[in-house]
CSV table of C-alpha atoms in Angstrom, one decimal:
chain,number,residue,atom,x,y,z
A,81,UNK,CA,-64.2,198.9,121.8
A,82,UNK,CA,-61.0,196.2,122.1
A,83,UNK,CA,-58.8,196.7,120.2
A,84,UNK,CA,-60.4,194.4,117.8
A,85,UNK,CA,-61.2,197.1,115.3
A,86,UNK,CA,-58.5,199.5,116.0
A,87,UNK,CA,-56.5,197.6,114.7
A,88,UNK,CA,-58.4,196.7,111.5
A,89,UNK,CA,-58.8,200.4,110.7
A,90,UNK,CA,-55.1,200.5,111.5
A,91,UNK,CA,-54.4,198.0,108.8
A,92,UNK,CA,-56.8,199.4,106.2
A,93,UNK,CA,-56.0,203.0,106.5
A,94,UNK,CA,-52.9,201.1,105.0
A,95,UNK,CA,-54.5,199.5,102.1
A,96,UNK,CA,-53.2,196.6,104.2
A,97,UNK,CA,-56.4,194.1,103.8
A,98,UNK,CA,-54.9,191.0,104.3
A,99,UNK,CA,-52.9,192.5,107.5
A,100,UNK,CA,-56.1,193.6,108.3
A,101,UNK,CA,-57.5,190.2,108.6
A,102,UNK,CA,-54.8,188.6,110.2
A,103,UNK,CA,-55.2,191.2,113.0
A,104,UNK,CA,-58.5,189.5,114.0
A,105,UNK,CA,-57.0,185.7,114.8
A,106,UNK,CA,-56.2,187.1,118.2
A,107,UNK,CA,-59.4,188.5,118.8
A,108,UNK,CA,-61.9,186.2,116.8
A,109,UNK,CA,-63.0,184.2,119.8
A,110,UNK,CA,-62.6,187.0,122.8
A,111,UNK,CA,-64.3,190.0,121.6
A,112,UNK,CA,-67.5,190.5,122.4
A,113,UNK,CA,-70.4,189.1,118.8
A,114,UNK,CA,-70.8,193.4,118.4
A,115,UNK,CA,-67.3,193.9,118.5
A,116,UNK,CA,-65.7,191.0,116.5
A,117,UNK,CA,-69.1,191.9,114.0
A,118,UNK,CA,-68.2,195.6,113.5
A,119,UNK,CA,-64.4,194.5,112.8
A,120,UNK,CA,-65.7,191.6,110.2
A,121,UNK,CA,-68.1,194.9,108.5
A,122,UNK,CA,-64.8,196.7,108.0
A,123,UNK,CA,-63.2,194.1,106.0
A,124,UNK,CA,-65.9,193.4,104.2
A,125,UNK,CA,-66.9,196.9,103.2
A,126,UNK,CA,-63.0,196.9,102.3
A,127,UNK,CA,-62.9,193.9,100.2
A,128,UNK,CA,-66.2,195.1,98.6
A,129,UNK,CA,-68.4,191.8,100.4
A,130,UNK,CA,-71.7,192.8,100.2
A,131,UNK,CA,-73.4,189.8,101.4
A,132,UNK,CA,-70.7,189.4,104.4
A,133,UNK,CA,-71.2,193.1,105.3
A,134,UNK,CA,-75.1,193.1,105.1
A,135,UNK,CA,-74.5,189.7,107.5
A,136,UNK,CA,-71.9,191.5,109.8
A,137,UNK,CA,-74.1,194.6,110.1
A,138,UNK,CA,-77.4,192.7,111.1
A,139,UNK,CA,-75.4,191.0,113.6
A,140,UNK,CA,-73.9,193.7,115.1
A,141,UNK,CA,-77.3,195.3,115.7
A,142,UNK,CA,-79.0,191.6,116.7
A,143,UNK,CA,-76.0,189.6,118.7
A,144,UNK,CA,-78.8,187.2,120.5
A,145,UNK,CA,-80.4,186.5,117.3
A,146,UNK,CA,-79.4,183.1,116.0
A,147,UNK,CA,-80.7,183.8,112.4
A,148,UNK,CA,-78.6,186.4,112.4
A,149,UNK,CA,-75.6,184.9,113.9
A,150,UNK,CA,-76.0,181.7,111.7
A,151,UNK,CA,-75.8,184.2,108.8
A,152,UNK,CA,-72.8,185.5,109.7
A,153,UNK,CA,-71.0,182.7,110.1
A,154,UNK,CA,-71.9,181.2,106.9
A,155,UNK,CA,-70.8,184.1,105.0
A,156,UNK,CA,-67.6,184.2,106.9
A,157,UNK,CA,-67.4,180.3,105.7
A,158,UNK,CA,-67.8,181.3,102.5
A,159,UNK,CA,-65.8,184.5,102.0
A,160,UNK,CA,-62.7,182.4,103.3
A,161,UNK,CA,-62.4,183.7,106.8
A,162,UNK,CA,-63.8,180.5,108.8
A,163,UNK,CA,-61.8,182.1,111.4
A,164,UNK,CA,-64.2,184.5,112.2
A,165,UNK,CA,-67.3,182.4,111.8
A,166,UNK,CA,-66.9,180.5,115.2
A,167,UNK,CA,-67.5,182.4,117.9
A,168,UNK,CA,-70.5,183.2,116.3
A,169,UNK,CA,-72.2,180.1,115.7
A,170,UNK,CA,-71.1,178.8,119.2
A,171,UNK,CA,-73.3,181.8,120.5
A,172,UNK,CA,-76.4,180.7,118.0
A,173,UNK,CA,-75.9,177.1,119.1
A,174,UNK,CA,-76.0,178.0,122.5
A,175,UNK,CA,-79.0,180.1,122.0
A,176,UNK,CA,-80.8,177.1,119.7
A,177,UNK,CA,-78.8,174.4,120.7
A,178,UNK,CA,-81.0,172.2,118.8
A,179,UNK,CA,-80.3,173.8,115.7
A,180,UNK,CA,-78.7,170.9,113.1
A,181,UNK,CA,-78.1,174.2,110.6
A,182,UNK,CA,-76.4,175.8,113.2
A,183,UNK,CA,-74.3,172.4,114.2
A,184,UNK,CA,-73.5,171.8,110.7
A,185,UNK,CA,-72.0,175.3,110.2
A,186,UNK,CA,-70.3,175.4,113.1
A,187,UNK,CA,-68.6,172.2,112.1
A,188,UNK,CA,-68.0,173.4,108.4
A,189,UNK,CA,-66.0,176.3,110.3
A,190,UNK,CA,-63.9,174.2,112.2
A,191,UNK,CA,-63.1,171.6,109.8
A,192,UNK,CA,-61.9,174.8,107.2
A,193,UNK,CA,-59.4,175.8,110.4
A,194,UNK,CA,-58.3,171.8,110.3
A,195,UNK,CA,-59.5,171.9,114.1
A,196,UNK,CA,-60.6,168.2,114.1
A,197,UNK,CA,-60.3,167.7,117.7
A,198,UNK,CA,-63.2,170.1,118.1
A,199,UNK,CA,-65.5,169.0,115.5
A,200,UNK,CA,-64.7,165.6,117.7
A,201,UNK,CA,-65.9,167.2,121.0
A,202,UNK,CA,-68.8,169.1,119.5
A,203,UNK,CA,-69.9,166.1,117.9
A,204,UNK,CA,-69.7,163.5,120.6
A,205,UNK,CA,-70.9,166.1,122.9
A,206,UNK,CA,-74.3,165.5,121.2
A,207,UNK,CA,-74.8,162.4,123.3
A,208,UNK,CA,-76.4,158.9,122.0
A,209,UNK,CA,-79.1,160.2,119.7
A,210,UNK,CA,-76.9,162.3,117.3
A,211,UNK,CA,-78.6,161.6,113.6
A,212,UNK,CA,-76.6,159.0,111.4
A,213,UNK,CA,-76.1,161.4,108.3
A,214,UNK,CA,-74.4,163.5,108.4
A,215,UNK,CA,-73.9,164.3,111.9
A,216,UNK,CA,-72.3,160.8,113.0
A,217,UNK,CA,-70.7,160.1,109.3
A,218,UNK,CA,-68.8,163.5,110.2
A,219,UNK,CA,-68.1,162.2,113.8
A,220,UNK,CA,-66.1,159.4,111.8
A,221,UNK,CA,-64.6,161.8,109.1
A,222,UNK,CA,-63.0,164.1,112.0
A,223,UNK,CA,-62.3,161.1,114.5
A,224,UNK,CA,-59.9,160.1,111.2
A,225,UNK,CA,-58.7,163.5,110.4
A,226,UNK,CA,-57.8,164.2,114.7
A,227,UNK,CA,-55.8,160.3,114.1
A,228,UNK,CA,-57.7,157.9,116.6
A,229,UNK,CA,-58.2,155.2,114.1
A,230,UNK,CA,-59.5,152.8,116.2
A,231,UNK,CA,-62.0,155.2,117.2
A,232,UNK,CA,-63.2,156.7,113.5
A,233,UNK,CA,-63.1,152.8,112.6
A,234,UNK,CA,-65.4,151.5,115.8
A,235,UNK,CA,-67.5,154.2,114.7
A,236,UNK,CA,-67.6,154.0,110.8
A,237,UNK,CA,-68.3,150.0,111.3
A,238,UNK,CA,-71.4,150.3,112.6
A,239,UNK,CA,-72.3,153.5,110.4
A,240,UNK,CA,-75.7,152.2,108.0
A,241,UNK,CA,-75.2,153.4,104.7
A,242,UNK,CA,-76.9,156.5,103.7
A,243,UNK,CA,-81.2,156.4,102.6
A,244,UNK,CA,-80.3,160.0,100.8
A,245,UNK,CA,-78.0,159.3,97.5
A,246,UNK,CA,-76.3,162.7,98.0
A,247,UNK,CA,-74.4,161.3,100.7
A,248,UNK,CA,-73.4,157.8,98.8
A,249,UNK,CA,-70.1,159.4,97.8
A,250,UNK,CA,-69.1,160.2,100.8
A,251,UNK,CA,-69.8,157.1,102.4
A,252,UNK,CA,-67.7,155.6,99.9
A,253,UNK,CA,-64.8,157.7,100.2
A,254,UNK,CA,-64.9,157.5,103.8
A,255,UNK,CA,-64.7,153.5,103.8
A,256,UNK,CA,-62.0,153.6,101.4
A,257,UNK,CA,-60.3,156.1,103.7
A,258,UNK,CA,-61.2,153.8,106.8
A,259,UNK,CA,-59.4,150.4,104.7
A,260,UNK,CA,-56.1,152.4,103.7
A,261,UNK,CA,-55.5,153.5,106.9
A,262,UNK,CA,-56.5,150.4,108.3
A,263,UNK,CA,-53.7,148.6,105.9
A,264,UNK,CA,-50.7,151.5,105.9
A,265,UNK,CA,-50.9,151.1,109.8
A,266,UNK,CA,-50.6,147.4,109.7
A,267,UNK,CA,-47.7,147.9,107.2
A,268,UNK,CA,-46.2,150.4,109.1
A,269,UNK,CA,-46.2,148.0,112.2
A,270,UNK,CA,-44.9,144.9,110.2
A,271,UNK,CA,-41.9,147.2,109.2
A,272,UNK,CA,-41.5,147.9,112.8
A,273,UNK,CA,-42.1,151.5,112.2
A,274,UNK,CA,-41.7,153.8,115.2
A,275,UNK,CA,-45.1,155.8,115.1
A,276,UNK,CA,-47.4,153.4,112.8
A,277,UNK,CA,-49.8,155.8,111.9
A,278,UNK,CA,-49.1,158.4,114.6
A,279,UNK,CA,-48.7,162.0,114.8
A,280,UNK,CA,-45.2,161.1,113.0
A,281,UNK,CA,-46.2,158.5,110.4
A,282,UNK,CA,-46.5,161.2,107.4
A,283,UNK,CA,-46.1,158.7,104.5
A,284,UNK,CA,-48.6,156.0,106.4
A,285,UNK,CA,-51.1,158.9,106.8
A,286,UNK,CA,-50.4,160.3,103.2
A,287,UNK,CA,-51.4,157.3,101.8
A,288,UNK,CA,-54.3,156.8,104.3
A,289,UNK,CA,-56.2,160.0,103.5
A,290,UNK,CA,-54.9,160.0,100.1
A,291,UNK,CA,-54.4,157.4,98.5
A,292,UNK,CA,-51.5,158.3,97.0
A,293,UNK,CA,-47.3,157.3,98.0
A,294,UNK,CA,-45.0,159.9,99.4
A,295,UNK,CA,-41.9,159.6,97.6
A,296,UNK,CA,-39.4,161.2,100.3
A,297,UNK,CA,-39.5,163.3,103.4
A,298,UNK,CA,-38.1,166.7,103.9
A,299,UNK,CA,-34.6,166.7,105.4
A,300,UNK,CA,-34.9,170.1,107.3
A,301,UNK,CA,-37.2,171.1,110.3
A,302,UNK,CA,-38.4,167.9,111.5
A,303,UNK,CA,-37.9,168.3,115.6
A,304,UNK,CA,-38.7,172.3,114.4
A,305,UNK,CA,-42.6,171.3,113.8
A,306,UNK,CA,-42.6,170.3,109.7
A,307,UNK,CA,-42.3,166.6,110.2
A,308,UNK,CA,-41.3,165.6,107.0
A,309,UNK,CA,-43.0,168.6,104.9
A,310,UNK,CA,-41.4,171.5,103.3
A,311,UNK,CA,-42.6,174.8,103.6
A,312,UNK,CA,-40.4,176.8,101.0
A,313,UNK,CA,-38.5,174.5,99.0
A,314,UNK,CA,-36.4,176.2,96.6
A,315,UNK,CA,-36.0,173.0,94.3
A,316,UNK,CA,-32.9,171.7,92.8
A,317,UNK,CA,-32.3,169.0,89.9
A,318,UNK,CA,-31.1,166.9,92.2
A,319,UNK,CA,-34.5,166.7,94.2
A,320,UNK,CA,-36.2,166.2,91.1
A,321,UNK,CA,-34.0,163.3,89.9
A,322,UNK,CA,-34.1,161.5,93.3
A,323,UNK,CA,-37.8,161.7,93.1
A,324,UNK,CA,-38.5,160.4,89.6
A,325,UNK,CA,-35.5,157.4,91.4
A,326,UNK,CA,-38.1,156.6,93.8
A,327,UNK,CA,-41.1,157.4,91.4
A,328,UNK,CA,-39.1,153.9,89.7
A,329,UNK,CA,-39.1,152.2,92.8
A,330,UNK,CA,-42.9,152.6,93.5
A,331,UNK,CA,-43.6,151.6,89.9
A,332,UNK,CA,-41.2,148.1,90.1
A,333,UNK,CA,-42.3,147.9,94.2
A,334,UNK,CA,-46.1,147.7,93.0
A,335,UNK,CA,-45.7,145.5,90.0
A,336,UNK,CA,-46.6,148.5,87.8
A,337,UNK,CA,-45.3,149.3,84.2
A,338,UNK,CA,-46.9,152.1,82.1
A,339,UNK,CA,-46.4,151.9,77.8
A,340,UNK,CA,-46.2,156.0,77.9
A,341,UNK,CA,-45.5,159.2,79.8
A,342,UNK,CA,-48.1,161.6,79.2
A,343,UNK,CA,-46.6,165.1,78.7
A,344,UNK,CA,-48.8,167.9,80.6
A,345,UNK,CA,-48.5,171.3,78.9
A,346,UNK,CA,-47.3,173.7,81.2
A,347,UNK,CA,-43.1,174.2,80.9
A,348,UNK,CA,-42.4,172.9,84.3
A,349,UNK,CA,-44.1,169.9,83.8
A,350,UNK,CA,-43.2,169.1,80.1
A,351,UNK,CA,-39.1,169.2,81.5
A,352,UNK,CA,-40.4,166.8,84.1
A,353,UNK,CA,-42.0,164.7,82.5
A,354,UNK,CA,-39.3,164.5,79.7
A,355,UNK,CA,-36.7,164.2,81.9
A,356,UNK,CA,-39.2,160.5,83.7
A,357,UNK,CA,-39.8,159.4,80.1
A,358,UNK,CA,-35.7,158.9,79.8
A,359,UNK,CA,-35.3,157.7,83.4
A,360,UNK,CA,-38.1,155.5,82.8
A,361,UNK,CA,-37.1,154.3,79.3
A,362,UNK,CA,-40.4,155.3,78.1
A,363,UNK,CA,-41.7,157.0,74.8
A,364,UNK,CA,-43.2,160.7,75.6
A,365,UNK,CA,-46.0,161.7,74.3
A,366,UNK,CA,-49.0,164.4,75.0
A,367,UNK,CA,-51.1,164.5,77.3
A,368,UNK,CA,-55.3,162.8,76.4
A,369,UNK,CA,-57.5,162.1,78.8
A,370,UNK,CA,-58.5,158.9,77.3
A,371,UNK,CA,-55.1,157.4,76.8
A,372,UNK,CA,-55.1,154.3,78.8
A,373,UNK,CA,-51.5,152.4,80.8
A,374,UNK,CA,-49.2,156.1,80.6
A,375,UNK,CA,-47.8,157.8,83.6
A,376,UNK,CA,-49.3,161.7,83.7
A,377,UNK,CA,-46.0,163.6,85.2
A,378,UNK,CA,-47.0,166.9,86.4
A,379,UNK,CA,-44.2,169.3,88.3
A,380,UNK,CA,-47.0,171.2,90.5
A,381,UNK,CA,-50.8,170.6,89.8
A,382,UNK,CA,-51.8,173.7,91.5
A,383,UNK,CA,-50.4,175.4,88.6
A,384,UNK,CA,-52.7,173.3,86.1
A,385,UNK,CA,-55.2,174.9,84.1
A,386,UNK,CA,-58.2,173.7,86.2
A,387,UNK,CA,-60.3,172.4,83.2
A,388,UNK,CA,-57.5,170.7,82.5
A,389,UNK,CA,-57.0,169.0,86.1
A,390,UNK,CA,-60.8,168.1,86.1
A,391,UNK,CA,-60.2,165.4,83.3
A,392,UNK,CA,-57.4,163.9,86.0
A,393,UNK,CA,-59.8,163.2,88.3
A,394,UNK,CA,-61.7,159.8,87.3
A,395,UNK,CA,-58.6,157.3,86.3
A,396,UNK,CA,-58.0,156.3,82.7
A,397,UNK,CA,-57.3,152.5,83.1
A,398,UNK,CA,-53.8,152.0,83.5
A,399,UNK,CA,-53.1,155.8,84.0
A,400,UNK,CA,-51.2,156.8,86.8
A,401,UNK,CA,-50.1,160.2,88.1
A,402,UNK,CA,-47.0,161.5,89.4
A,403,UNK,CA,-46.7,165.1,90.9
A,404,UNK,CA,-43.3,166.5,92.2
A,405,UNK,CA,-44.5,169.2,94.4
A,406,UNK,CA,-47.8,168.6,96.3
A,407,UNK,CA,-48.8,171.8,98.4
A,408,UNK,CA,-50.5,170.5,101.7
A,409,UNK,CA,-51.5,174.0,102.6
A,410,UNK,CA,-53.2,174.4,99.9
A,411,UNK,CA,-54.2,171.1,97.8
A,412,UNK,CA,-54.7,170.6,94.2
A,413,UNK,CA,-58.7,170.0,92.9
A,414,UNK,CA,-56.9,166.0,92.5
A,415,UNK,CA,-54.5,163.9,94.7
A,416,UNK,CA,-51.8,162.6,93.3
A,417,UNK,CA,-51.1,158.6,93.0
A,418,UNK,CA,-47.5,159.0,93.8
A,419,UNK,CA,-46.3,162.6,95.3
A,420,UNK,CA,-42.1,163.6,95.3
A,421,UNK,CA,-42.8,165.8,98.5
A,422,UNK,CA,-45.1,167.9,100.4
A,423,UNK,CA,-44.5,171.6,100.3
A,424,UNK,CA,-46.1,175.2,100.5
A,425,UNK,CA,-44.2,177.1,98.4
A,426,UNK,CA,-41.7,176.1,95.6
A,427,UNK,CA,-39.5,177.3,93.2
A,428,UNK,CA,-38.4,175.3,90.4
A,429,UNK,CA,-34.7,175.0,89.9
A,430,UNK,CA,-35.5,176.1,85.9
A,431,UNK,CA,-37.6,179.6,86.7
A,432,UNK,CA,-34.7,181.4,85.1
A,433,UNK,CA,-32.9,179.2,82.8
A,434,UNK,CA,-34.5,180.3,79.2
A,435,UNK,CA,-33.0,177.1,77.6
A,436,UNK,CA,-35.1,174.3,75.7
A,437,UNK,CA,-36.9,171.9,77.8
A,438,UNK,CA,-35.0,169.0,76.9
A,439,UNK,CA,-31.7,170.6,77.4
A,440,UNK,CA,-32.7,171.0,80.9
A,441,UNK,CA,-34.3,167.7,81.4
A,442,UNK,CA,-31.0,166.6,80.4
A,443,UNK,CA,-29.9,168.3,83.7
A,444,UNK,CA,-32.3,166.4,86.0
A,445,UNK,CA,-30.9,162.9,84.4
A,446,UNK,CA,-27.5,163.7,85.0
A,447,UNK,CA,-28.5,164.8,88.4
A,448,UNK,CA,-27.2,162.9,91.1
A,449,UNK,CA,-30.0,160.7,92.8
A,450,UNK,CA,-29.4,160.7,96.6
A,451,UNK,CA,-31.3,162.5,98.9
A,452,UNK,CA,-30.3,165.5,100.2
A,453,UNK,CA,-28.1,165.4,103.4
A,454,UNK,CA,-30.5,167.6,105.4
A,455,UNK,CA,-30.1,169.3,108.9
A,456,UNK,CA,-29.2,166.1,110.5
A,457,UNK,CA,-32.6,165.8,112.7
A,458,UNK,CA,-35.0,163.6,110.0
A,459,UNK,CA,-35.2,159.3,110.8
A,460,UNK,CA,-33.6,158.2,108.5
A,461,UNK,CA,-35.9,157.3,105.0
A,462,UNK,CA,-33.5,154.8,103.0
A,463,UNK,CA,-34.7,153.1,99.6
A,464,UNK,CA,-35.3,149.6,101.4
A,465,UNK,CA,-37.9,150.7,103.9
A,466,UNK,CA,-40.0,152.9,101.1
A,467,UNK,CA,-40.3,150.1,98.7
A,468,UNK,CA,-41.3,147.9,101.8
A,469,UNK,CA,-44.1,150.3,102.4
A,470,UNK,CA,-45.2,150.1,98.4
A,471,UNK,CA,-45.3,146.1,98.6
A,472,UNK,CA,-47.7,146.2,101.9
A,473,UNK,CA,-49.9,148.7,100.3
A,474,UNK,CA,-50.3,147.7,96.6
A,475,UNK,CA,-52.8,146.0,96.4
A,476,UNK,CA,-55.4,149.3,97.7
A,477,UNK,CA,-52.9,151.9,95.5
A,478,UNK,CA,-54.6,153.4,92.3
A,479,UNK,CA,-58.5,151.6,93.3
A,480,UNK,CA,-59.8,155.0,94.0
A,481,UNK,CA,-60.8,158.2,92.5
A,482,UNK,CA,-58.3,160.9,92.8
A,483,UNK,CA,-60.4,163.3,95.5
A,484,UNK,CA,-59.0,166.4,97.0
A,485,UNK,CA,-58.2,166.3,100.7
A,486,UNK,CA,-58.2,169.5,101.9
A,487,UNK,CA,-56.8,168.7,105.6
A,488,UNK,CA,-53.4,168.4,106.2
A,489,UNK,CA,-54.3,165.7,108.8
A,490,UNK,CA,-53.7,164.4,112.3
A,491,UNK,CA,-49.6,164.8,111.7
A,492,UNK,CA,-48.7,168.6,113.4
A,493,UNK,CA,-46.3,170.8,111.7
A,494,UNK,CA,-45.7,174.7,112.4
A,495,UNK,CA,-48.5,176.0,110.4
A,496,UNK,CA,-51.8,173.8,112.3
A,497,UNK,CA,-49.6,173.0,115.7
């Protein structure tokens, strides 16, 4: 044995389950299929997995069996370790290597570990006769998500749309995806942007993948790896009141004027969205699904009831919606059409302050509006060159459903380097 599962027993001798798991990143693509199978049985049996240790155990006993490595991987997939589901579908696929289960699980494991490069490699690797659906629509989905444009686009143009409807979705989302990036880029370059659309251009990728605006970029860690993301953010009233500042300057910039602001009703997102109506000079009202021309403010939609963020997902005509703090580790079920910032953890400034809500939406108008001063090492991100990026892009903002991107994209940070 490595020490592989030593350590894993180490771990959960401690109750420690989730230490456990991280002790296997190390080792999830060095020790042997028995070994790194005997480790993933441990945690399951742990977590009480059933159908992840029944798949861990046959493998264990089978390592050159490809039915029984595909089933491990796809229960590691599903469990939420993709981690561990590599190794052993490279082994299946090199055992079957004409396998399109096996490719397709072996790419669903890469793509949850944002490893788009690979899925690139693996897929193009495949030579001149890889299938259109979904083998070469997913060549175009990681060529976007790795950031070679030209490539994903080359690729995506001559892509025949799908004979199975299952797939019409996707091919619609993807050519959306393909035109916004195609137009932030352009923007980006007209503005004479740096990194149009490089492993830099947060806001031009942002809106690319998303389509949704990225109000402001973090002021701390950007030569450190975070490039413009947060990753704890304990929030102030003044970050919320600069946001909802340039929430008004992407509303004006794009020609856009709502009659309402729809209150959400979680606390956080009611002082929000009271403090935008005043800012705004608009009447607040509750949040309806149906209610057409309102702006939905919501503080953190991770923290939405999730039958409740379904009915956010297809657009009410004339609705748009504003989140403050979008995780990218973690995305909400719906993207946002206009986002403050990009975080992984945040704490509102309010998570102790028992007062009313308006009382402290009172606070974030008062606010002052600037942006924070930062650490000194983010480009500068001044008023005049975000509403220059609103104008270039208007015309493709809030024309698409709100769909969840779970990939944090082609721009590196500390957490996917």
């Amino acid at each position: 044995m490595t020490n592989a599962i030593d350590e894993v027993r180490r771990f959960l001798k401690k109750d420690d389950l989730p230490g456990a798991v991280r002790s296997l990143r190390p080792h999830a693509e060095t020790a042997s299929i028995t070994e790194l199978a005997k480790a993933t049985r441990a945690l399951a049996d742990a977590a009480g997995f059933k159908d992840l240790a029944g798949a861990a155990k046959a493998a264990a006993k089978r390592p050159g069996e490809p039915q029984a490595l595909y089933d491990l991987g796809y229960a590691c997939v599903e469990r939420g370790i993709a981690f561990l589901a590599v190794a052993p579908l490279r082994e299946g696929l090199r055992l079957l290597p004409d396998s399109r289960a096996l490719l397709a699980e072996l790419v669903s494991a890469l793509e949850d570990e944002n490893r788009h490069a690979e899925v690139v490699d693996l897929l193009s690797g495949r030579g001149p006769g890889l299938p259109a659906w979904p083998e070469t629509y997913l060549l175009v989905h990681h060529t976007l998500l790795a950031g070679d444009l030209d490539t994903a686009a080359r690729i995506g143009g001559a892509l025949p749309a799908p004979e199975d409807p299952q797939w019409s979705g996707a091919h619609a989302r993807q050519t959306l995806r393909l035109h916004r990036t195609g137009l932030a880029r352009r923007a980006r370059s007209a503005a004479g942007h740096a990194d149009p659309l490089g492993r830099t251009d947060l806001r031009g990728w942002h809106y690319g993948l998303t389509g949704g605006l990225l109000g402001t970029l973090s002021g701390y860690g950007w030569d450190a790896g975070m490039t413009g993301r947060f990753a704890y953010l304990g929030d102030t009233h003044e970050t919320c009141r600069h946001g909802l500042a340039r929430l008004a300057l992407a509303l004006e910039a794009a020609g856009r004027r709502t009659g309402t602001v729809s209150l959400l009703p979680g606390r956080s997102d009611r002082i929000l969205g009271l403090a935008a109506a005043q800012v705004l000079g608009l009447p607040a009202v509750p949040y309806e699904p149906a209610r057409t021309d309102t702006l939905v403010v919501a503080y953190d939609l991770n923290a939405t009831d999730p039958d409740l963020l379904r009915t956010l997902h297809a657009r009410a005509d004339g609705q748009i919606l504003s989140e403050h703090a979008t995780c990218w580790t973690d995305p909400p079920a719906v993207s946002a059409d206009f986002s403050t910032l990009l975080c992984q953890f945040v704490v509102p400034p309010w998570k102790e302050d028992e007062r009313p809500e308006e009382e402290i939406a009172q606070d974030i108008v008062r606010a002052a509006s600037g942006p924070d001063g930062g650490d000194g090492a983010t480009p500068p991100d001044p008023d005049e060159a975000f509403r220059a990026f609103v104008t270039a892009v208007r015309d493709g903002w809030l024309t698409s459903p709100r769909d969840r991107v779970a990939s944090p994209g082609p721009v590196p940070s500390s957490r996917f380097a």
